[in-house]
Amino acid sequence: MKTLSLVAVLSLAACGGSNPLPPAQRTSVAVAQAGDLRVELLTDTRLEVGMTPLYAKVTNAAGAAVADAAITMAPLMRMGDGKQHAAPMIVSPELWDGSLYGCAVVFSMPSSAMD
């Protein structure tokens, strides 16, 4: 099993109700390379204060989805004065649809031009 750590330094958004929704268009937030693995961080909402789903798409050098990765997300919010603090995760990362690892994160502060 391959192990990855992904730190999200973001401000994020709200989520919807209990009725199933059609698949949303996901927006890429960040991309990182870890050896022969490519990790892309995605969301299907705007990045703003509140709870939002986040997804990690892990692919190998051939572009195939990696379904046995161990994903760790540690969301971190940085302020312009150098201070920082974690953001709570409501749901730990897990494989949701065979190709995306999903979780829910709550961000308590908006972004600004400085942070």
Tab-separated table of C-alpha atoms in Angstrom:
chain	number	residue	atom	x	y	z
A	1	MET	CA	0.000	0.000	0.000
A	2	LYS	CA	1.316	3.461	-0.878
A	3	THR	CA	1.164	6.173	1.796
A	4	LEU	CA	0.655	9.883	1.094
A	5	SER	CA	0.196	12.960	3.223
A	6	LEU	CA	-1.590	15.968	1.781
A	7	VAL	CA	-1.787	19.264	3.641
A	8	ALA	CA	-4.582	21.558	2.520
A	9	VAL	CA	-3.890	25.225	3.149
A	10	LEU	CA	-7.255	26.699	2.174
A	11	SER	CA	-10.421	28.470	3.171
A	12	LEU	CA	-13.477	26.515	2.148
A	13	ALA	CA	-17.287	26.363	1.751
A	14	ALA	CA	-20.695	25.034	2.806
A	15	CYS	CA	-22.435	21.783	1.876
A	16	GLY	CA	-25.994	20.890	0.893
A	17	GLY	CA	-29.000	19.014	2.266
A	18	SER	CA	-29.894	15.362	2.589
A	19	ASN	CA	-31.350	14.740	-0.894
A	20	PRO	CA	-28.989	12.999	-3.325
A	21	LEU	CA	-27.597	15.442	-5.867
A	22	PRO	CA	-26.290	14.719	-9.351
A	23	PRO	CA	-22.489	14.572	-9.614
A	24	ALA	CA	-21.074	18.089	-9.492
A	25	GLN	CA	-18.396	19.570	-11.675
A	26	ARG	CA	-15.301	19.411	-9.472
A	27	THR	CA	-12.706	22.169	-9.373
A	28	SER	CA	-8.994	21.447	-9.024
A	29	VAL	CA	-7.476	23.297	-6.050
A	30	ALA	CA	-3.915	21.909	-6.031
A	31	VAL	CA	-1.724	19.241	-7.638
A	32	ALA	CA	1.345	17.535	-6.146
A	33	GLN	CA	3.713	14.806	-7.262
A	34	ALA	CA	4.880	12.120	-4.779
A	35	GLY	CA	7.311	9.764	-6.498
A	36	ASP	CA	5.392	8.077	-9.320
A	37	LEU	CA	2.039	9.208	-7.870
A	38	ARG	CA	0.118	12.349	-8.801
A	39	VAL	CA	-2.257	13.761	-6.180
A	40	GLU	CA	-4.896	16.307	-7.150
A	41	LEU	CA	-7.024	18.081	-4.536
A	42	LEU	CA	-10.558	18.838	-5.755
A	43	THR	CA	-13.751	20.384	-4.416
A	44	ASP	CA	-17.252	20.688	-5.829
A	45	THR	CA	-18.095	23.992	-4.133
A	46	ARG	CA	-16.613	27.470	-3.973
A	47	LEU	CA	-13.740	27.945	-1.563
A	48	GLU	CA	-15.182	29.968	1.331
A	49	VAL	CA	-15.985	29.763	5.041
A	50	GLY	CA	-17.943	26.689	6.214
A	51	MET	CA	-18.052	22.948	5.643
A	52	THR	CA	-17.100	21.572	2.263
A	53	PRO	CA	-16.299	18.222	0.711
A	54	LEU	CA	-12.711	17.752	-0.445
A	55	TYR	CA	-11.463	14.987	-2.704
A	56	ALA	CA	-7.986	13.625	-3.405
A	57	LYS	CA	-7.544	12.004	-6.799
A	58	VAL	CA	-4.488	9.730	-6.744
A	59	THR	CA	-3.153	8.380	-10.030
A	60	ASN	CA	-0.041	6.384	-10.944
A	61	ALA	CA	2.497	7.181	-13.691
A	62	ALA	CA	0.197	5.550	-16.270
A	63	GLY	CA	-2.714	7.792	-15.200
A	64	ALA	CA	-4.708	4.951	-13.581
A	65	ALA	CA	-6.561	5.598	-10.308
A	66	VAL	CA	-4.871	4.226	-7.173
A	67	ALA	CA	-7.544	2.607	-4.980
A	68	ASP	CA	-5.313	1.382	-2.130
A	69	ALA	CA	-3.581	4.618	-1.046
A	70	ALA	CA	-3.506	5.646	2.612
A	71	ILE	CA	-4.613	9.294	2.571
A	72	THR	CA	-3.996	11.751	5.413
A	73	MET	CA	-5.345	15.289	5.143
A	74	ALA	CA	-4.301	17.937	7.646
A	75	PRO	CA	-6.068	21.187	6.691
A	76	LEU	CA	-4.115	24.226	7.883
A	77	MET	CA	-5.205	27.868	7.767
A	78	ARG	CA	-2.437	30.496	7.611
A	79	MET	CA	-2.954	34.139	8.495
A	80	GLY	CA	-1.000	37.131	7.153
A	81	ASP	CA	0.644	37.737	10.538
A	82	GLY	CA	2.371	34.337	10.433
A	83	LYS	CA	-0.062	32.592	12.767
A	84	GLN	CA	-1.744	29.381	11.717
A	85	HIS	CA	-4.242	26.838	13.019
A	86	ALA	CA	-5.850	23.609	11.958
A	87	ALA	CA	-9.346	23.251	10.529
A	88	PRO	CA	-11.602	20.449	11.807
A	89	MET	CA	-12.371	17.472	9.605
A	90	ILE	CA	-15.895	16.118	9.967
A	91	VAL	CA	-15.241	12.978	7.902
A	92	SER	CA	-11.830	11.296	7.581
A	93	PRO	CA	-10.585	10.583	4.051
A	94	GLU	CA	-11.970	7.389	2.527
A	95	LEU	CA	-12.364	6.004	-0.990
A	96	TRP	CA	-15.799	7.219	-2.126
A	97	ASP	CA	-16.251	6.078	-5.708
A	98	GLY	CA	-13.305	3.889	-6.668
A	99	SER	CA	-11.189	6.834	-7.816
A	100	LEU	CA	-11.622	9.724	-5.344
A	101	TYR	CA	-10.798	9.834	-1.650
A	102	GLY	CA	-13.260	12.181	0.017
A	103	CYS	CA	-13.646	13.969	3.334
A	104	ALA	CA	-15.490	16.964	4.807
A	105	VAL	CA	-13.580	19.906	6.291
A	106	VAL	CA	-14.800	23.018	8.141
A	107	PHE	CA	-12.925	26.280	7.567
A	108	SER	CA	-13.739	29.072	10.001
A	109	MET	CA	-12.124	32.101	8.369
A	110	PRO	CA	-12.256	33.718	4.914
A	111	SER	CA	-9.203	34.170	2.715
A	112	SER	CA	-7.796	37.575	1.894
A	113	ALA	CA	-5.222	38.930	-0.525
A	114	MET	CA	-2.532	38.444	2.161
A	115	ASP	CA	-3.355	34.871	3.245
